[in-house]
PDB file of C-alpha atoms and ligand atoms in Angstrom:
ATOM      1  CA  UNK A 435     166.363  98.693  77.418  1.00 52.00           C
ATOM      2  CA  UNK A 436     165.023  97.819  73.937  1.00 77.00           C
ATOM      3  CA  UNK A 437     166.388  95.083  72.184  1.00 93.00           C
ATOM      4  CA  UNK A 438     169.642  95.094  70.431  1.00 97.00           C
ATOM      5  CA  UNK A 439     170.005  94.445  67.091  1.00 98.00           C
ATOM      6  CA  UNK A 440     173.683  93.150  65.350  1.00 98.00           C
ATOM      7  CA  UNK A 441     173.820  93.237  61.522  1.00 98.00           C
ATOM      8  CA  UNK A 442     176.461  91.663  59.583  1.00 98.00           C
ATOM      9  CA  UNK A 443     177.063  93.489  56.220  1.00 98.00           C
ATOM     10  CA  UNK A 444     179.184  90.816  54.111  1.00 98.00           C
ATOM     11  CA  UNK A 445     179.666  93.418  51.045  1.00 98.00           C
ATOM     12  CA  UNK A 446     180.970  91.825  48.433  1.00 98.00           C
ATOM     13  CA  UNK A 447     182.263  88.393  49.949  1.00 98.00           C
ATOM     14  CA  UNK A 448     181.213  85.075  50.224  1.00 98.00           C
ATOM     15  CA  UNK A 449     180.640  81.814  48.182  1.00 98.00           C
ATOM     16  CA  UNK A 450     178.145  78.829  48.353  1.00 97.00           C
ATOM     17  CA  UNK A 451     180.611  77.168  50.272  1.00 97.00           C
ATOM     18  CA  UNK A 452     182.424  79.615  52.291  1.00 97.00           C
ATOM     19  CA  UNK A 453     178.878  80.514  53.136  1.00 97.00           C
ATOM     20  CA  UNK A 454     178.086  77.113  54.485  1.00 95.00           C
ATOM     21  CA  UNK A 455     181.006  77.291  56.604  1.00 95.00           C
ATOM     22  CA  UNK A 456     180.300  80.435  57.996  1.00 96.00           C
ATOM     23  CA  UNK A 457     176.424  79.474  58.787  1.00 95.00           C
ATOM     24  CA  UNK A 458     176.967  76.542  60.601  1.00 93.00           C
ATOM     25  CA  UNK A 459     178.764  78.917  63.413  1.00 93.00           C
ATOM     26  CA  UNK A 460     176.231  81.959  63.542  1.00 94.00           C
ATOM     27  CA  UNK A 461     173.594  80.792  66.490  1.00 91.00           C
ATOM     28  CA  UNK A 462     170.915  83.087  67.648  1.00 91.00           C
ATOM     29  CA  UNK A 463     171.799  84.695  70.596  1.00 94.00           C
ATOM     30  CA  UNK A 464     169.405  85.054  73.191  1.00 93.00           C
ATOM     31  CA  UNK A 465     168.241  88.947  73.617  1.00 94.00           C
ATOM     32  CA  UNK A 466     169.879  90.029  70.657  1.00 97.00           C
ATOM     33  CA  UNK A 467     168.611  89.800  67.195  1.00 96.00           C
ATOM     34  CA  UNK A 468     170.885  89.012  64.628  1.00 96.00           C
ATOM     35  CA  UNK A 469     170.749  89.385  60.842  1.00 97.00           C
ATOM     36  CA  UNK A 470     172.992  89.211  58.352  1.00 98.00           C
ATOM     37  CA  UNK A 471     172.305  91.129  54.759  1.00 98.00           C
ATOM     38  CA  UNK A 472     173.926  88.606  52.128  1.00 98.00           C
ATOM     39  CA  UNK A 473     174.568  89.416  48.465  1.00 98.00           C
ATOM     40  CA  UNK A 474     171.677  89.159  45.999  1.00 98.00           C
ATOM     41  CA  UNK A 475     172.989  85.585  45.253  1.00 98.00           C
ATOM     42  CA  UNK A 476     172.865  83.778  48.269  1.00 98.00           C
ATOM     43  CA  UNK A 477     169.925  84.979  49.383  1.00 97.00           C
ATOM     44  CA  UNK A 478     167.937  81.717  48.697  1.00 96.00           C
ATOM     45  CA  UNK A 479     170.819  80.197  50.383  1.00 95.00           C
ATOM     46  CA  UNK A 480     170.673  81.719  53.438  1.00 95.00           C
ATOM     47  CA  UNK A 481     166.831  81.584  53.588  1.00 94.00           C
ATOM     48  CA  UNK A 482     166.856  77.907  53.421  1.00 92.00           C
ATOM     49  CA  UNK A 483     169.207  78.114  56.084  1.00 90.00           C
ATOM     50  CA  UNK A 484     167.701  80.390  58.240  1.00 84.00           C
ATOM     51  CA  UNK A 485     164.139  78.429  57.897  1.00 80.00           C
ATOM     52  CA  UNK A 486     166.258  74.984  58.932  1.00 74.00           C
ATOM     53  CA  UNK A 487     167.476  76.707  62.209  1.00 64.00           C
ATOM     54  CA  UNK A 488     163.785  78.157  63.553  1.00 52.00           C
ATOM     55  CA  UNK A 489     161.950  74.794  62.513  1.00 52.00           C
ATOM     56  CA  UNK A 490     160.058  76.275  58.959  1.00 46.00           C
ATOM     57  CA  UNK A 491     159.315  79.305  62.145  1.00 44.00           C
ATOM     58  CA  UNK A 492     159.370  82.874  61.157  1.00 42.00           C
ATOM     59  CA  UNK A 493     160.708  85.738  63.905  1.00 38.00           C
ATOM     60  CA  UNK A 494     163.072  83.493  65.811  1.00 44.00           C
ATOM     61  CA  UNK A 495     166.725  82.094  64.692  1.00 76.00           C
ATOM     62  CA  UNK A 496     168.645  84.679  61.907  1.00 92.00           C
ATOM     63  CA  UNK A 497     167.295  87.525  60.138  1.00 96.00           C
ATOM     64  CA  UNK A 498     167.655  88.004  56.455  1.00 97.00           C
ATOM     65  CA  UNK A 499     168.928  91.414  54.582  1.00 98.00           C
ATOM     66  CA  UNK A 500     170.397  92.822  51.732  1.00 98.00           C
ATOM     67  CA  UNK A 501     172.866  95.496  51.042  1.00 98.00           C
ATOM     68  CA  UNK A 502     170.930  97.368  48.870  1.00 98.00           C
ATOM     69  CA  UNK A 503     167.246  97.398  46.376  1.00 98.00           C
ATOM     70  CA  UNK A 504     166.470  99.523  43.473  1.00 98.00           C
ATOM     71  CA  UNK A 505     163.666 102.338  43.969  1.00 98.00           C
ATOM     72  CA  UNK A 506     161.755 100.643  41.748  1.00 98.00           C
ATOM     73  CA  UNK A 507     158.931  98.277  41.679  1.00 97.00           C
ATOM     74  CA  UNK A 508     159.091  96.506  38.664  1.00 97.00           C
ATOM     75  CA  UNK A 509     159.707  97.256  35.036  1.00 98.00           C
ATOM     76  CA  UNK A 510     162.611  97.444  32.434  1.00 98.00           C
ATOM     77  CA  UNK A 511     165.312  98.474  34.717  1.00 98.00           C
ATOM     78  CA  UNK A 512     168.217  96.006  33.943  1.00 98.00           C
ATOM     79  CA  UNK A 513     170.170  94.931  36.491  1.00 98.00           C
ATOM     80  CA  UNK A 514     167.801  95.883  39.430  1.00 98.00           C
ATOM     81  CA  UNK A 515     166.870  93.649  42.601  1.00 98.00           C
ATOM     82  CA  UNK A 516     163.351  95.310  43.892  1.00 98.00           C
ATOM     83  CA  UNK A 517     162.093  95.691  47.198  1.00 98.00           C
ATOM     84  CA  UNK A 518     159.308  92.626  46.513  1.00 98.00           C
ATOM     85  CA  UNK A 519     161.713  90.218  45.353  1.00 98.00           C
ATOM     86  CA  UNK A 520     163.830  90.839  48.419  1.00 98.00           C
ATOM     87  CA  UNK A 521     160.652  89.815  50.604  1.00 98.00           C
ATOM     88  CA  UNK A 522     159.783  87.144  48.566  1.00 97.00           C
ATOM     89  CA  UNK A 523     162.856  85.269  49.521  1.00 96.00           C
ATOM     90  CA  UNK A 524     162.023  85.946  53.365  1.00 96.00           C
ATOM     91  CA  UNK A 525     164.262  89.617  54.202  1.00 97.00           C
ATOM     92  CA  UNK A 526     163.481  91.358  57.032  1.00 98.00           C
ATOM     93  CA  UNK A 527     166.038  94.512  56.255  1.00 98.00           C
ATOM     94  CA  UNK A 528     167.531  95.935  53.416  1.00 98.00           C
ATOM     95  CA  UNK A 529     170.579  98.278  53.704  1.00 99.00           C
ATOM     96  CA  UNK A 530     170.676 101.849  52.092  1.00 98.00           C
ATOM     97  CA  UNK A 531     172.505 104.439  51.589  1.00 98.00           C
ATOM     98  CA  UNK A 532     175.858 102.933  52.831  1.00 98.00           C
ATOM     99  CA  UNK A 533     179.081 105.064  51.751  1.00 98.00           C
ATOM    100  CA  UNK A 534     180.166 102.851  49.531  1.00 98.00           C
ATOM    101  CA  UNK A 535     177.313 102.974  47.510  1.00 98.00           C
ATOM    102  CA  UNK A 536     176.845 107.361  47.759  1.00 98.00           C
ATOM    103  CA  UNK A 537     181.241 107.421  46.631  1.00 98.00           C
ATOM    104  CA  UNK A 538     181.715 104.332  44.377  1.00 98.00           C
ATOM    105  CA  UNK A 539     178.159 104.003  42.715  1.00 98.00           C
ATOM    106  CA  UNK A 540     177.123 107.952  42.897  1.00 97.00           C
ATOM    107  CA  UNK A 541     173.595 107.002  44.934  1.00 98.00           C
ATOM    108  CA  UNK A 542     172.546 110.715  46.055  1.00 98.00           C
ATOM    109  CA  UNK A 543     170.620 111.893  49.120  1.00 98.00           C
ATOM    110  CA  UNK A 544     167.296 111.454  47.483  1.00 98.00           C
ATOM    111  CA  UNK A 545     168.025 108.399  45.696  1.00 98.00           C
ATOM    112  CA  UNK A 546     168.590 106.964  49.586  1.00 98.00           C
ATOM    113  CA  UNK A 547     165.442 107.960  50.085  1.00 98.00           C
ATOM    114  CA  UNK A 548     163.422 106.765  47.847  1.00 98.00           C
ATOM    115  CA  UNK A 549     165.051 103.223  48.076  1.00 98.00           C
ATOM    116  CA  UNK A 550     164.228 103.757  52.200  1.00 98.00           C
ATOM    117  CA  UNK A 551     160.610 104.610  51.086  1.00 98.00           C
ATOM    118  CA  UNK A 552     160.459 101.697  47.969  1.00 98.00           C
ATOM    119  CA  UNK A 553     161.518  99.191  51.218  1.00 98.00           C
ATOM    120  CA  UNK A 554     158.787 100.053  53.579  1.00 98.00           C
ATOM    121  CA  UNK A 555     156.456  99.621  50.908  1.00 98.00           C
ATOM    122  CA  UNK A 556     157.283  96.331  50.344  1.00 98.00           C
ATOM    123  CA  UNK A 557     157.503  95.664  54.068  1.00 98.00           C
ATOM    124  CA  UNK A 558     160.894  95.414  54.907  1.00 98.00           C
ATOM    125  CA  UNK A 559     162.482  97.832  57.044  1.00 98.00           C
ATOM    126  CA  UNK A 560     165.227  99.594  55.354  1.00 98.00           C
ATOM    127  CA  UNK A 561     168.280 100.423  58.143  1.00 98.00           C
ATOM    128  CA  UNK A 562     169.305 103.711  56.662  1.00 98.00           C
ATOM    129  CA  UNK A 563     173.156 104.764  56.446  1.00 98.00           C
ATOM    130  CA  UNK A 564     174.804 107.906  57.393  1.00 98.00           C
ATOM    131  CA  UNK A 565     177.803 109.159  58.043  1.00 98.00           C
ATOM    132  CA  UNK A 566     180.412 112.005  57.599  1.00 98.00           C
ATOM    133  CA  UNK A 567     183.672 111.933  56.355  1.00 97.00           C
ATOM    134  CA  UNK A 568     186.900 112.729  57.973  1.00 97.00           C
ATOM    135  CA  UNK A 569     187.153 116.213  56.451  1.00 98.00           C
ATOM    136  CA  UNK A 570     183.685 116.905  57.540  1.00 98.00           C
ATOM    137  CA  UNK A 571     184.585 115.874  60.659  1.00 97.00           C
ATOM    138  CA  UNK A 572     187.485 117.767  60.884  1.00 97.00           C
ATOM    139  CA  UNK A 573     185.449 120.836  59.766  1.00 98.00           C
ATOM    140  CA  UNK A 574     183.182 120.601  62.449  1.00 97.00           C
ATOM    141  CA  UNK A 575     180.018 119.402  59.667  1.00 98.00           C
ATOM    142  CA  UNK A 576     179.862 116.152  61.383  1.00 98.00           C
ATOM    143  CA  UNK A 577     176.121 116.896  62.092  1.00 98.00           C
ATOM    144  CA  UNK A 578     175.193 118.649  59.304  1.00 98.00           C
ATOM    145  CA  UNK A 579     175.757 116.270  57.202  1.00 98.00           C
ATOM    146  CA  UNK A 580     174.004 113.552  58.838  1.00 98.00           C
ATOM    147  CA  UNK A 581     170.841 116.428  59.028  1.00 98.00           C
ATOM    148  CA  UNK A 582     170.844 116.698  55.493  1.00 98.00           C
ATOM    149  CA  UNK A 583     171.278 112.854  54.417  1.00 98.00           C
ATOM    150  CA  UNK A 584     168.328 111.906  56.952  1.00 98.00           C
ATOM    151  CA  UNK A 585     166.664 114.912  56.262  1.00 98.00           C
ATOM    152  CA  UNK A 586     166.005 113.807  52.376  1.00 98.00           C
ATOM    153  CA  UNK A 587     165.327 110.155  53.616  1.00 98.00           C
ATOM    154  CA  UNK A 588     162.859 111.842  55.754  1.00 98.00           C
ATOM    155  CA  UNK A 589     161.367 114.131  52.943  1.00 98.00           C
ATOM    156  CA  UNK A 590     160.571 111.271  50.702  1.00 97.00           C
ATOM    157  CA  UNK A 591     159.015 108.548  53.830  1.00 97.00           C
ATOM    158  CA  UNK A 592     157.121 111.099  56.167  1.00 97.00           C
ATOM    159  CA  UNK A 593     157.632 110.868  59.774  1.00 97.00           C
ATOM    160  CA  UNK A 594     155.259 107.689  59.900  1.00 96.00           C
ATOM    161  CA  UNK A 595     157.368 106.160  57.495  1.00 97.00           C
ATOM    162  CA  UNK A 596     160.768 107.219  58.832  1.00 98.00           C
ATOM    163  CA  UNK A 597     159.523 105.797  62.756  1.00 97.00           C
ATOM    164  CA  UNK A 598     159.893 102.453  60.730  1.00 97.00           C
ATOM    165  CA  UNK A 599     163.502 102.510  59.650  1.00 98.00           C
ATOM    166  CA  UNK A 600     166.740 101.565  61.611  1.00 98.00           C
ATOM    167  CA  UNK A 601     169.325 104.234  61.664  1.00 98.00           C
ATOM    168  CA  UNK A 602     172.962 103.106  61.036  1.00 98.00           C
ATOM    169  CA  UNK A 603     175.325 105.937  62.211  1.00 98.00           C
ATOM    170  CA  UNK A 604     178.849 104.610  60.188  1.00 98.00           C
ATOM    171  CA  UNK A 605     181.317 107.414  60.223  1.00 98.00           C
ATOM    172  CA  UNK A 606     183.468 107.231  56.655  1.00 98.00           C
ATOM    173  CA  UNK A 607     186.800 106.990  58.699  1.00 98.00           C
ATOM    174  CA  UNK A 608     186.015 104.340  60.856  1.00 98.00           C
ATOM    175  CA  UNK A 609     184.898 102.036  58.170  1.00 98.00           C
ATOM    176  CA  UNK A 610     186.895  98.906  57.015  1.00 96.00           C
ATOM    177  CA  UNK A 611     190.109 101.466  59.303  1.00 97.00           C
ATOM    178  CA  UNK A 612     190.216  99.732  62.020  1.00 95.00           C
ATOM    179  CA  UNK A 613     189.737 102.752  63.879  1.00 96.00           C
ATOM    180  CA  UNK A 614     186.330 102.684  65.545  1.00 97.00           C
ATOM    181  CA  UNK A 615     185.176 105.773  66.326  1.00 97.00           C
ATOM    182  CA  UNK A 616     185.361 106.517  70.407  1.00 98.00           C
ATOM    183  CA  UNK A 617     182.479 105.539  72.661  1.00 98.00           C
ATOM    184  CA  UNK A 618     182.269 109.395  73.171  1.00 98.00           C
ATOM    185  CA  UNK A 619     182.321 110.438  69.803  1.00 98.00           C
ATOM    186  CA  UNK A 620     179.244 107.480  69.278  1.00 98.00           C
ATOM    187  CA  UNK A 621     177.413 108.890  72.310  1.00 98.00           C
ATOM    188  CA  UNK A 622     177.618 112.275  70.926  1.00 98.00           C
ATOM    189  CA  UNK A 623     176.497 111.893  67.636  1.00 98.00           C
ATOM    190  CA  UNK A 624     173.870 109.393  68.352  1.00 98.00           C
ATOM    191  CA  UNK A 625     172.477 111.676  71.154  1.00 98.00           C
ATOM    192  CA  UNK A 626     172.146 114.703  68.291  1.00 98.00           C
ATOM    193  CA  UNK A 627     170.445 112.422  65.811  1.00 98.00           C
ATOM    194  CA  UNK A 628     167.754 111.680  68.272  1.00 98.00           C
ATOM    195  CA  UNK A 629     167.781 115.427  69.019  1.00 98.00           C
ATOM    196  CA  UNK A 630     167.714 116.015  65.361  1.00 98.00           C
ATOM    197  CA  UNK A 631     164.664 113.323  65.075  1.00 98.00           C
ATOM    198  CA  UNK A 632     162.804 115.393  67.937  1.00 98.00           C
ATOM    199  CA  UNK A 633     163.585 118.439  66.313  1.00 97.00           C
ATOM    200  CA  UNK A 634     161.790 117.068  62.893  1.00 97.00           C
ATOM    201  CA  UNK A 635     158.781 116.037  65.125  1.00 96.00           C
ATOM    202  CA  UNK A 636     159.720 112.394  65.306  1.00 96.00           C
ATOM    203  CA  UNK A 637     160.235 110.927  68.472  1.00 93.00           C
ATOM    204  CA  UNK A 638     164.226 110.467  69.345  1.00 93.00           C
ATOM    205  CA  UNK A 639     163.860 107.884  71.514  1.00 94.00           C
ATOM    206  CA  UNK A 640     161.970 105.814  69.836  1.00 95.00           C
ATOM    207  CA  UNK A 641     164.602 105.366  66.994  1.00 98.00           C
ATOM    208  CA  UNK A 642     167.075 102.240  66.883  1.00 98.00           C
ATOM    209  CA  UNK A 643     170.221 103.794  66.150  1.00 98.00           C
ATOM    210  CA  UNK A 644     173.426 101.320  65.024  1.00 98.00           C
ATOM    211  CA  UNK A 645     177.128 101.754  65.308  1.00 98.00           C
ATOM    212  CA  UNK A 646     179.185 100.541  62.272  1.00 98.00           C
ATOM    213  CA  UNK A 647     182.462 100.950  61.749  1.00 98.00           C
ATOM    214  CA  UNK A 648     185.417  98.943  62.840  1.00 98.00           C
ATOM    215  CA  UNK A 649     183.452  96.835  65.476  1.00 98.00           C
ATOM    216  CA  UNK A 650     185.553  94.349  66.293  1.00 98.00           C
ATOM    217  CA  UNK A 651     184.934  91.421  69.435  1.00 97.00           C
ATOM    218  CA  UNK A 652     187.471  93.936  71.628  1.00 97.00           C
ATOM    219  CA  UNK A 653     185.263  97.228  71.287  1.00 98.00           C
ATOM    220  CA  UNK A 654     181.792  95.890  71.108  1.00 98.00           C
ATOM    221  CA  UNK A 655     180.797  96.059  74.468  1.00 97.00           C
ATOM    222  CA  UNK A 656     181.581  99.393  75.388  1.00 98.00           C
ATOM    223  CA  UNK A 657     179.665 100.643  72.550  1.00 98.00           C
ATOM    224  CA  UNK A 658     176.816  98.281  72.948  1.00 98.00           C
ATOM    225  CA  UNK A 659     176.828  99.571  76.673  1.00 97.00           C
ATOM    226  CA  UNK A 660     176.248 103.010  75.657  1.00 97.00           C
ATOM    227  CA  UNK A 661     172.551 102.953  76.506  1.00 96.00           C
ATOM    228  CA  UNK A 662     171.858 105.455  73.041  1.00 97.00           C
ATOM    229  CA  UNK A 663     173.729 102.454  71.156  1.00 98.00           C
ATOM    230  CA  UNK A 664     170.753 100.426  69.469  1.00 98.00           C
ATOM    231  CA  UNK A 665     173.141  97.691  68.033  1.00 98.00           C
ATOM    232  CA  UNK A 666     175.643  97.038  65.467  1.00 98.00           C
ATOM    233  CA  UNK A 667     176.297  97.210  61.859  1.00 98.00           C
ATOM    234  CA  UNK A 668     179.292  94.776  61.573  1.00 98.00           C
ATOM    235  CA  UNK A 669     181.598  94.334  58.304  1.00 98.00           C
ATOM    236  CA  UNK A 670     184.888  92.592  58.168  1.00 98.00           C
ATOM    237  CA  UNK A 671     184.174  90.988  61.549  1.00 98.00           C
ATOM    238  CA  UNK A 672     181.244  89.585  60.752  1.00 98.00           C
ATOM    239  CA  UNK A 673     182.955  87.141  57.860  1.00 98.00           C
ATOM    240  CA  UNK A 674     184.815  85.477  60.726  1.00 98.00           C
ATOM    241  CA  UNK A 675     182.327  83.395  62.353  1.00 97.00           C
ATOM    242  CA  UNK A 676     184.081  83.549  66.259  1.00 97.00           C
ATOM    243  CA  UNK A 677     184.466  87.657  66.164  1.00 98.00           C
ATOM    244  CA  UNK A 678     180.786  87.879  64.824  1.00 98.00           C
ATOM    245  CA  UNK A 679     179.478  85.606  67.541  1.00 97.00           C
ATOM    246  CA  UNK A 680     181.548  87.348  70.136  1.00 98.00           C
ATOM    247  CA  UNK A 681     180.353  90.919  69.004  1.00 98.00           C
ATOM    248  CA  UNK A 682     176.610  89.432  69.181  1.00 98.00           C
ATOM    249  CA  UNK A 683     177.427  88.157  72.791  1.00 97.00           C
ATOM    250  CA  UNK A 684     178.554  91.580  73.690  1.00 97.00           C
ATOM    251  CA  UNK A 685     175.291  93.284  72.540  1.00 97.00           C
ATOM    252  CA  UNK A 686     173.820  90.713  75.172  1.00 95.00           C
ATOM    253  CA  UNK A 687     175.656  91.511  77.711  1.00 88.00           C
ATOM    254  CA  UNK A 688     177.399  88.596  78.125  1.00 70.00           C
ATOM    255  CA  UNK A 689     180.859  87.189  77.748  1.00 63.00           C
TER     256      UNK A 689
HETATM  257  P1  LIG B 205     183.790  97.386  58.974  1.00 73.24           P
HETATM  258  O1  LIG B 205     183.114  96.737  60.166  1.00 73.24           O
HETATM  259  O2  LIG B 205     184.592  96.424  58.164  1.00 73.24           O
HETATM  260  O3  LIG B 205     184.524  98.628  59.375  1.00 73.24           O
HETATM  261  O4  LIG B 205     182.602  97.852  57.988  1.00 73.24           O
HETATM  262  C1  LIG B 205     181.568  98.587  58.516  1.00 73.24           C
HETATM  263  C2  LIG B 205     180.496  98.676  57.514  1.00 73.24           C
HETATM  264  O5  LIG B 205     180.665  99.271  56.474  1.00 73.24           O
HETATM  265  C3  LIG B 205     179.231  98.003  57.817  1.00 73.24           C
HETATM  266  O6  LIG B 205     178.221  98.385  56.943  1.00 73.24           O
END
């Protein structure tokens, strides 16, 4: 069994010193990495913090993220956060393509990919979002949806590329609902992803696949049990410091 991996997505929360509060209480957890992608902001913030807890060490203690990067390098694009700056200040993973971002800031199939591919480049591994909505659901498109959104991340990295990123499956419903989507409807869908990978000619099973969605400390560790269930990506529960740690115990197996 391969490592899991819990990400807390803090969206658009947080201040110097609610951050500080919520730091102190985030310990690493032994078998489990942990990261937690930050808004552009506190990024220095958590760094320093992160550096305190591993001793100045890289690879132990808290990983670093973002939420999202622009698909470009450099240049006269105001407003944008690239893919260099976010290693610079010590990320490991930058999110893309979560459904907030395609529905509220119109970020398209290929835009997700080229902010997947602009990540790699820079060395971070992007953990790529996808998802359908209810009506897709409900129309039986579940999977063809989530063909065609990884399908254009995997047009623009190549399979070599795509073997590097984290896949997030976060059902629209189940976000920020409270209603997490069934450990059967998780095993299903993350079982035809890795189908879908083998299909495109890159290996299924060597893929780490996240819930998100409503992951709360009472439904972690039946989904983390599932053994297609890579990890986490955590929202609203990862801004309360006890849940969060609780949800990372559950990914190691303990109480
Ligand atoms: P919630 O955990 O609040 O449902 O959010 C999930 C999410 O969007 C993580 O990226």
């Amino acid at each position: 069994m391969s490592q899991k991996l819990v990400v807390g997505n803090w969206k658009l929360n947080g201040s110097l010193v609610a951050n500080e509060t919520l730091l102190r209480a985030i310990v690493p957890v032994d078998g489990v990495e942990v990261a937690v992608c930050v808004p552009f902001p506190y990024l220095a913030q958590v760094a320093a913090w992160s550096r305190g807890k591993t001793g100045g060490k890289t690879g132990g203690g808290i990983a670093l993220g973002a939420q999202t990067v622009s698909e470009h390098g450099a240049g006269a694009y105001t407003g944008e956060v690239g893919a260099a700056m976010l290693a610079d200040f010590g990320c490991r993973y930058v999110i893309v393509g979560h459904s907030e971002r395609r529905s509220l800031f119109g970020e398209d199939d290929a835009l997700v990919g080229r902010k997947a591919a602009a990540a790699l480049a820079a060395g971070l591994t992007p953990i790529v979002c996808t998802g359908e909505s209810l009506g897709e659901r409900d129309g039986g498109q579940a999977m063809a949806v989530i063909g065609r959104q990884l399908g254009a991340v995997l047009d623009v990295m190549g399979g070599e590329g795509f073997r590097g990123a984290v896949i997030a499956y976060e059902p629209v419903w189940a976000i920020g609902s409270g209603r997490a989507a069934s450990v059967a409807e998780v095993e299903e869908v993350h079982g035809c992803i890795r189908a879908w990978c083998d299909a495109q000619g890159v290996a299924g099973q060597g893929m780490r696949i996240l819930y998100g969605g409503s992951v709360k400390a009472g439904n972690a560790r039946a989904l983390f049990a599932l053994p297609g269930v890579d990890g986490g990506l955590v929202g609203g529960a990862s801004l309360v410091a006890a849940d969060f740690m609780a949800i990372c115990r559950a990914a190691s197996g303990g109480d």
